[in-house]
Coordinates of C-alpha atoms in Angstrom, one line a residue:
M1 CA 0.0 0.0 0.0
Q2 CA 2.8 2.4 0.9
D3 CA 4.6 1.5 -2.4
R4 CA 1.5 2.3 -4.4
N5 CA 1.1 5.7 -2.6
N6 CA 4.7 6.5 -3.4
R7 CA 4.2 5.6 -7.0
N8 CA 1.1 7.8 -7.2
N9 CA 2.9 10.7 -5.5
R10 CA 5.8 10.4 -8.0
R11 CA 3.3 10.2 -10.9
N12 CA 1.4 13.2 -9.6
G13 CA 4.6 15.1 -9.0
G14 CA 5.7 14.4 -12.5
N15 CA 2.4 15.5 -13.9
N16 CA 2.5 18.7 -11.9
N17 CA 6.0 19.4 -13.1
K18 CA 5.0 18.9 -16.7
Q19 CA 2.0 21.2 -16.2
S20 CA 4.3 23.8 -14.6
Q21 CA 6.7 23.6 -17.6
K22 CA 3.8 23.9 -20.1
A23 CA 2.5 26.9 -18.3
A24 CA 5.9 28.6 -18.2
A25 CA 6.3 27.9 -21.9
A26 CA 2.9 29.5 -22.6
R27 CA 3.8 32.6 -20.6
A28 CA 7.1 32.9 -22.4
A29 CA 5.4 32.6 -25.8
E30 CA 2.8 35.2 -24.8
Q31 CA 5.6 37.6 -23.8
V32 CA 7.3 37.1 -27.1
D33 CA 4.1 37.7 -29.0
I34 CA 3.3 40.8 -27.1
C35 CA 6.8 42.2 -27.6
L36 CA 6.4 41.5 -31.4
Y37 CA 3.0 43.1 -31.4
N38 CA 4.2 46.2 -29.6
A39 CA 7.0 46.7 -32.2
L40 CA 4.7 46.2 -35.2
R41 CA 2.0 48.3 -33.7
S42 CA 4.4 51.2 -33.5
V43 CA 5.2 50.9 -37.2
F44 CA 1.8 50.1 -38.6
M45 CA -0.4 52.3 -36.3
D46 CA 2.0 55.0 -34.9
E47 CA 4.1 55.4 -38.0
A48 CA 7.3 54.8 -36.2
F49 CA 10.5 53.9 -38.0
C50 CA 11.4 50.2 -37.7
A51 CA 14.8 50.4 -36.0
P52 CA 13.7 52.5 -32.9
A53 CA 10.4 50.5 -32.8
I54 CA 12.0 47.1 -32.4
T55 CA 14.7 48.5 -30.1
K56 CA 12.1 50.0 -27.7
A57 CA 9.9 46.9 -27.8
L58 CA 12.8 44.5 -27.0
K59 CA 13.5 46.5 -23.8
G60 CA 10.3 45.1 -22.4
L61 CA 11.4 41.5 -23.0
N62 CA 13.6 40.4 -20.2
N63 CA 14.8 37.1 -21.7
T64 CA 17.5 38.3 -24.1
R65 CA 17.6 34.8 -25.6
Q66 CA 14.2 35.5 -27.2
H67 CA 15.4 38.7 -28.8
P68 CA 16.7 37.1 -32.1
F69 CA 13.3 35.4 -32.7
V70 CA 11.4 38.6 -32.1
T71 CA 13.7 40.6 -34.3
S72 CA 13.6 38.1 -37.1
A73 CA 9.8 37.9 -36.9
F74 CA 9.5 41.7 -36.8
Y75 CA 11.5 42.2 -40.0
G76 CA 9.9 39.1 -41.5
V77 CA 6.4 40.6 -41.2
L78 CA 7.6 43.9 -42.7
D79 CA 9.5 42.2 -45.5
N80 CA 6.3 40.2 -46.4
N81 CA 3.8 43.0 -45.7
V82 CA 2.5 43.2 -49.3
R83 CA 1.9 39.5 -49.4
L84 CA 0.2 39.5 -46.0
D85 CA -2.0 42.4 -47.0
K86 CA -3.0 40.6 -50.2
I87 CA -4.0 37.5 -48.2
I88 CA -6.0 39.4 -45.6
N89 CA -7.8 41.4 -48.3
S90 CA -8.6 38.2 -50.2
L91 CA -10.0 36.4 -47.1
C92 CA -11.9 39.3 -45.5
E93 CA -15.1 40.8 -46.9
R94 CA -14.3 44.0 -45.1
A95 CA -11.0 45.4 -44.1
P96 CA -10.2 44.6 -40.4
D97 CA -9.4 47.5 -38.0
K98 CA -5.7 48.3 -37.7
N99 CA -5.3 46.6 -34.4
T100 CA -6.8 43.3 -35.6
S101 CA -4.8 43.6 -38.8
V102 CA -1.5 43.7 -36.8
V103 CA -2.5 40.5 -35.0
L104 CA -3.5 38.8 -38.3
K105 CA -0.2 39.6 -39.9
I106 CA 1.7 38.1 -36.9
G107 CA -0.5 35.0 -37.1
L108 CA -0.1 34.7 -40.9
F109 CA 3.7 35.1 -40.6
Y110 CA 3.8 32.3 -38.0
C111 CA 1.7 30.1 -40.2
L112 CA 3.6 30.8 -43.4
Y113 CA 7.2 31.4 -42.4
A114 CA 7.8 30.4 -38.7
D115 CA 8.9 27.0 -37.6
M116 CA 5.8 26.1 -35.8
P117 CA 2.7 23.9 -36.5
D118 CA -0.3 25.7 -38.0
Y119 CA -2.5 25.0 -34.9
A120 CA 0.1 26.5 -32.6
A121 CA 0.4 29.6 -34.8
V122 CA -3.3 30.1 -34.8
N123 CA -3.7 29.5 -31.1
R124 CA -0.9 32.0 -30.3
A125 CA -2.5 34.7 -32.5
V126 CA -5.9 34.1 -30.9
E127 CA -4.5 34.5 -27.4
L128 CA -2.6 37.6 -28.5
A129 CA -5.9 39.0 -29.9
K130 CA -7.5 38.5 -26.6
H131 CA -4.7 40.2 -24.8
V132 CA -4.6 43.3 -27.0
G133 CA -8.3 43.8 -27.5
A134 CA -8.5 42.6 -31.1
F135 CA -11.4 40.4 -32.4
S136 CA -10.1 36.9 -31.4
G137 CA -13.0 35.0 -33.1
F138 CA -12.4 36.9 -36.4
V139 CA -8.6 36.2 -36.1
N140 CA -9.3 32.5 -35.5
A141 CA -11.6 32.2 -38.5
V142 CA -9.3 34.1 -41.0
L143 CA -6.2 32.2 -40.0
K144 CA -7.8 28.9 -40.3
K145 CA -9.1 29.8 -43.8
S146 CA -5.5 31.0 -44.7
I147 CA -4.0 27.5 -44.3
G148 CA -3.3 26.2 -47.8
F149 CA -4.9 29.3 -49.4
T150 CA -3.5 30.8 -52.6
P151 CA -4.7 34.3 -53.7
K152 CA -5.8 35.2 -57.2
F153 CA -4.4 38.1 -59.1
A154 CA -6.1 40.6 -61.4
S155 CA -2.9 41.2 -63.5
A156 CA 0.7 40.1 -64.0
A157 CA 1.8 43.3 -62.3
E158 CA -0.2 42.4 -59.2
K159 CA 1.4 39.0 -59.1
F160 CA 4.9 40.4 -59.5
S161 CA 4.2 42.8 -56.6
Y162 CA 3.0 39.8 -54.5
D163 CA 5.9 37.6 -55.4
C164 CA 8.4 40.4 -54.6
S165 CA 6.4 41.7 -51.7
T166 CA 6.8 45.3 -53.0
P167 CA 4.1 47.9 -53.8
E168 CA 2.9 47.6 -57.4
W169 CA 3.7 51.2 -58.3
L170 CA 7.4 50.7 -57.3
C171 CA 7.6 47.4 -59.1
K172 CA 6.5 49.0 -62.3
Q173 CA 9.1 51.8 -62.0
I174 CA 11.9 49.3 -61.3
I175 CA 10.8 47.0 -64.2
A176 CA 10.7 50.1 -66.5
D177 CA 14.3 50.9 -65.4
Y178 CA 15.8 47.4 -65.4
G179 CA 13.5 44.9 -67.0
A180 CA 11.4 42.3 -65.2
D181 CA 14.1 39.7 -64.7
K182 CA 16.6 42.1 -63.2
A183 CA 13.9 43.9 -61.2
A184 CA 13.0 40.5 -59.6
E185 CA 16.6 39.8 -58.7
I186 CA 17.0 43.2 -57.1
L187 CA 13.8 42.9 -55.1
R188 CA 14.4 39.3 -54.0
A189 CA 18.0 39.9 -52.9
E190 CA 18.7 39.0 -49.3
L191 CA 21.0 41.2 -47.2
P192 CA 22.4 40.6 -43.7
Q193 CA 20.0 42.0 -41.0
S194 CA 22.8 42.5 -38.5
T195 CA 24.7 45.7 -37.9
H196 CA 27.7 46.7 -40.0
I197 CA 30.6 48.3 -38.1
R198 CA 34.0 49.5 -39.1
P199 CA 37.1 50.3 -37.1
V200 CA 37.8 54.0 -36.4
K201 CA 41.3 55.0 -37.7
G202 CA 43.7 55.6 -34.8
R203 CA 41.3 54.2 -32.2
I204 CA 41.8 50.4 -32.8
S205 CA 44.3 48.3 -34.7
A206 CA 43.3 46.0 -37.4
E207 CA 44.4 43.0 -35.3
D208 CA 42.4 44.1 -32.3
F209 CA 39.3 44.8 -34.4
A210 CA 39.5 41.3 -36.0
S211 CA 40.0 39.7 -32.6
A212 CA 37.0 41.5 -31.0
A213 CA 34.8 41.0 -34.0
N214 CA 35.5 37.2 -34.1
G215 CA 32.2 35.5 -34.9
G216 CA 31.0 38.3 -37.2
E217 CA 30.7 38.3 -40.9
F218 CA 33.7 40.3 -42.2
T219 CA 33.5 42.7 -45.2
E220 CA 36.3 44.7 -47.0
Y221 CA 35.6 47.6 -44.5
G222 CA 34.5 46.0 -41.3
C223 CA 32.0 43.3 -40.3
Y224 CA 28.4 42.5 -39.7
C225 CA 27.7 41.7 -36.1
D226 CA 24.9 41.4 -33.5
R227 CA 24.3 44.6 -31.4
A228 CA 25.6 42.7 -28.3
M229 CA 29.0 42.4 -30.0
L230 CA 29.4 46.2 -29.7
D231 CA 30.1 45.8 -26.0
R232 CA 33.4 44.1 -26.9
F233 CA 34.8 47.4 -28.2
A234 CA 35.9 50.5 -26.4
P235 CA 33.7 53.5 -26.8
G236 CA 34.6 55.4 -30.0
S237 CA 36.8 52.7 -31.4
V238 CA 34.2 51.5 -34.0
A239 CA 31.5 53.2 -36.0
V240 CA 28.2 51.8 -37.1
Q241 CA 28.1 52.5 -40.9
S242 CA 26.6 50.6 -43.8
V243 CA 28.8 49.0 -46.5
S244 CA 27.1 51.2 -49.2
S245 CA 27.9 54.3 -47.2
V246 CA 31.5 53.4 -46.8
R247 CA 31.9 52.5 -50.4
A248 CA 30.2 55.8 -51.4
V249 CA 32.7 57.9 -49.4
N250 CA 35.6 56.1 -51.0
A251 CA 34.1 56.7 -54.4
Y252 CA 33.7 60.5 -53.7
V253 CA 37.4 61.0 -53.1
K254 CA 38.9 58.6 -55.6
G255 CA 41.9 60.4 -57.1
Y256 CA 41.5 63.3 -54.7
P257 CA 43.6 62.4 -51.5
R258 CA 43.5 65.9 -50.0
G259 CA 41.7 69.3 -50.2
K260 CA 38.8 71.3 -49.0
V261 CA 35.5 69.4 -48.9
I262 CA 31.9 70.5 -48.3
D263 CA 29.2 67.9 -47.5
L264 CA 25.9 69.7 -48.2
C265 CA 23.5 67.2 -46.7
A266 CA 25.7 65.7 -44.1
A267 CA 23.4 64.7 -41.2
P268 CA 23.7 62.5 -39.2
G269 CA 27.4 62.9 -40.1
G270 CA 28.6 59.4 -40.7
K271 CA 30.1 60.1 -44.2
S272 CA 31.8 63.3 -43.1
V273 CA 33.4 61.7 -40.1
Y274 CA 34.6 58.7 -42.1
L275 CA 36.0 61.0 -44.8
S276 CA 38.1 62.8 -42.1
E277 CA 39.9 59.4 -41.6
L278 CA 40.7 58.8 -45.3
G279 CA 43.1 61.7 -46.2
D280 CA 44.2 65.2 -45.7
Y281 CA 40.8 66.9 -45.9
S282 CA 39.4 70.1 -44.4
I283 CA 35.7 69.3 -44.1
T284 CA 32.6 71.5 -43.8
A285 CA 29.5 69.5 -42.9
C286 CA 26.1 71.2 -43.4
D287 CA 22.5 70.7 -42.6
I288 CA 19.4 72.8 -42.7
Y289 CA 18.3 71.9 -39.1
E290 CA 20.1 73.3 -36.0
H291 CA 19.4 70.2 -33.9
K292 CA 21.1 68.0 -36.5
L293 CA 24.2 70.1 -36.3
D294 CA 24.3 69.3 -32.6
L295 CA 24.0 65.6 -33.4
M296 CA 26.9 65.9 -35.9
R297 CA 29.1 67.8 -33.4
G298 CA 28.5 65.1 -30.8
Y299 CA 29.2 62.2 -33.2
A300 CA 32.4 63.8 -34.5
K301 CA 33.6 64.4 -30.9
K302 CA 32.8 60.8 -30.0
L303 CA 35.0 59.5 -32.8
G304 CA 37.7 62.1 -32.6
A305 CA 36.9 63.6 -36.0
K306 CA 37.8 67.2 -37.0
I307 CA 34.9 68.7 -39.0
D308 CA 33.4 72.2 -39.2
V309 CA 29.7 72.1 -38.8
K310 CA 27.6 74.8 -40.5
L311 CA 23.9 75.6 -40.9
N312 CA 22.9 75.8 -44.6
D313 CA 20.0 75.2 -46.9
A314 CA 21.4 73.1 -49.7
T315 CA 18.6 74.0 -52.1
V316 CA 19.6 77.7 -52.0
H317 CA 22.8 79.0 -53.5
N318 CA 25.2 80.3 -50.9
P319 CA 27.7 82.9 -52.4
E320 CA 29.9 82.3 -49.4
F321 CA 30.9 78.9 -50.8
D322 CA 31.6 80.0 -54.4
G323 CA 34.8 78.5 -55.8
A324 CA 35.9 77.5 -52.4
F325 CA 36.1 73.7 -52.5
D326 CA 38.0 70.9 -54.2
I327 CA 35.3 68.3 -53.5
V328 CA 31.6 69.1 -53.2
I329 CA 29.3 66.3 -51.9
A330 CA 25.6 66.5 -52.6
D331 CA 24.2 63.3 -51.0
C332 CA 20.6 64.3 -51.7
P333 CA 17.3 63.5 -50.1
C334 CA 15.7 60.7 -52.0
S335 CA 13.1 57.9 -52.0
G336 CA 15.4 55.5 -50.2
T337 CA 14.4 52.7 -52.5
G338 CA 17.9 51.2 -52.4
T339 CA 17.5 50.6 -48.7
I340 CA 14.2 48.7 -48.5
K341 CA 16.0 45.5 -47.6
T342 CA 17.4 47.0 -44.4
K343 CA 14.7 49.6 -43.8
P344 CA 11.5 48.0 -45.0
D345 CA 9.3 50.6 -43.3
I346 CA 10.2 52.8 -46.3
L347 CA 7.7 50.8 -48.3
L348 CA 5.0 51.8 -45.9
K349 CA 5.8 55.5 -46.0
R350 CA 6.9 56.2 -49.6
K351 CA 4.3 57.2 -52.2
P352 CA 4.6 57.5 -56.0
T353 CA 3.8 61.2 -55.8
D354 CA 7.0 61.6 -53.7
I355 CA 9.3 61.0 -56.6
P356 CA 8.6 64.1 -58.7
E357 CA 8.9 66.2 -55.5
L358 CA 12.2 64.7 -54.6
N359 CA 13.5 65.1 -58.2
E360 CA 12.8 68.9 -57.9
I361 CA 14.8 69.0 -54.6
Q362 CA 17.7 67.0 -56.1
S363 CA 18.0 69.3 -59.1
K364 CA 17.8 72.4 -56.9
I365 CA 20.6 71.1 -54.7
L366 CA 22.9 70.3 -57.6
D367 CA 22.2 73.7 -59.3
A368 CA 22.9 75.5 -56.1
A369 CA 26.1 73.5 -55.6
A370 CA 27.4 74.1 -59.1
G371 CA 29.3 77.3 -58.1
Y372 CA 31.0 75.8 -55.1
C373 CA 33.8 73.8 -56.9
K374 CA 37.1 75.2 -57.8
T375 CA 38.2 74.9 -61.4
G376 CA 39.3 71.2 -61.6
G377 CA 37.3 70.4 -58.5
V378 CA 34.8 67.5 -58.4
L379 CA 31.1 67.7 -57.6
C380 CA 29.7 64.4 -56.3
Y381 CA 26.0 63.6 -56.6
S382 CA 24.6 60.6 -54.7
T383 CA 21.4 59.0 -53.5
C384 CA 20.3 55.8 -51.8
S385 CA 17.8 55.2 -54.6
I386 CA 17.9 52.7 -57.4
L387 CA 15.4 54.6 -59.6
K388 CA 16.9 56.1 -62.8
S389 CA 14.6 59.1 -62.4
E390 CA 16.5 60.1 -59.2
N391 CA 19.9 59.1 -60.5
E392 CA 21.0 59.0 -64.2
E393 CA 18.2 61.4 -65.3
I394 CA 19.1 64.0 -62.7
G395 CA 22.8 63.8 -63.7
D396 CA 21.9 64.2 -67.4
K397 CA 19.7 67.2 -66.6
F398 CA 22.5 68.8 -64.5
L399 CA 25.0 68.4 -67.4
S400 CA 22.6 70.0 -69.8
A401 CA 22.2 73.0 -67.6
H402 CA 25.9 73.3 -66.7
P403 CA 28.2 73.0 -69.6
E404 CA 31.1 74.0 -67.4
Y405 CA 31.0 70.5 -66.0
T406 CA 31.9 67.1 -67.6
R407 CA 31.0 63.7 -66.2
L408 CA 34.0 62.0 -64.5
D409 CA 32.3 58.6 -63.6
R410 CA 29.3 56.8 -62.3
M411 CA 28.9 54.0 -59.8
K412 CA 25.8 52.1 -59.0
L413 CA 25.5 49.6 -56.1
L414 CA 22.6 47.1 -56.2
P415 CA 21.5 44.6 -53.5
D416 CA 21.6 41.5 -55.8
T417 CA 25.1 42.1 -57.2
D418 CA 26.9 44.1 -54.5
R419 CA 25.3 42.5 -51.4
C420 CA 24.6 45.9 -49.8
D421 CA 22.0 48.7 -50.0
G422 CA 21.4 50.2 -53.4
F423 CA 23.3 53.4 -53.9
Y424 CA 24.2 55.7 -56.8
I425 CA 27.2 58.0 -57.1
E426 CA 28.0 60.3 -60.0
R427 CA 30.9 62.7 -60.2
F428 CA 31.3 65.8 -62.3
V429 CA 34.5 67.8 -62.9
R430 CA 34.4 71.6 -63.3
G431 CA 36.4 72.8 -66.3

């Protein structure tokens, strides 16, 4: 009798332990889902930018081992947003409210792309809906209908947009510029989602950088690493800077190892600071907003860079700068279409009507800057766009209006071939 009681106690203890573990796992999953929801809600409903949105949300998740999953799911939802919208619109007679839509997108992402069974994905989304005040019954019904569902398309353009998870208007423009096959390669390219850092000249040796960055993915200028890896480096010894940005600065000064430089649209200052490390340059970094000047001053001080920061509206010709510079950099405001792989929220904010407005600004900046070069000096035009209307066409228009300049060279970076954000650089020499 005593043995039987002992066996029952052990069995009950084991059952209780399993139930406790199951409950703990459910709580952990709930915390992950809420964290992901908070980040996506900030983007979809509060119009926040993706990087600060996910950073803020992760602060509320104590278990740092869960951060990679949340981050991956966050960017996964944003990368697939066009597809998710198409599925939701196809399955719902009426568009759901924004709150419910966020939950649906999380549930659909779990069903379609996460490594979990469909029933688990649906259950997690339903529980999340209850927690955040979305319509849980509606979420349950839509997600169950989505399993195995294939949407129908009204046109080849709509299907292309779905396959590349890119708004149809942008797909059409990229196809017009590159052709359908190349457009698909550009839009389907995969880039590292981790942070790219580079060593700061004079602050860390190449050997120490390589040792501290061990485990990262090295590039010709630095390495991709997790944010946690930054703690291995002394403050000010490395800079967070994209590969495309670093390549652009090297392209600006190719053949010009010294001289006076003005960066007309310099904020937040990364290119100007890096330029100060490359040669014997006297650098003036400008922006139209006073608060951004303070940011640039602080960043330059942090990395030990010597740059002169000045308030200036790049779209208005400034006689003070006439004939004063060997290198003029006009890294102009643009659509950002080259960075959609690393900043997917751009696809949520950008509209087709933005492009003509940006073209006008780009041309104004180049026209204003035309007088700033010395004879023999180089004027550098660049954008982080892949659209020809913001790149080649702006350059051609500038040369038509300014016969005193000739084209020195062009460089275009594309995600599929260069494994970095899309970027365009064109240089003109003043005769």
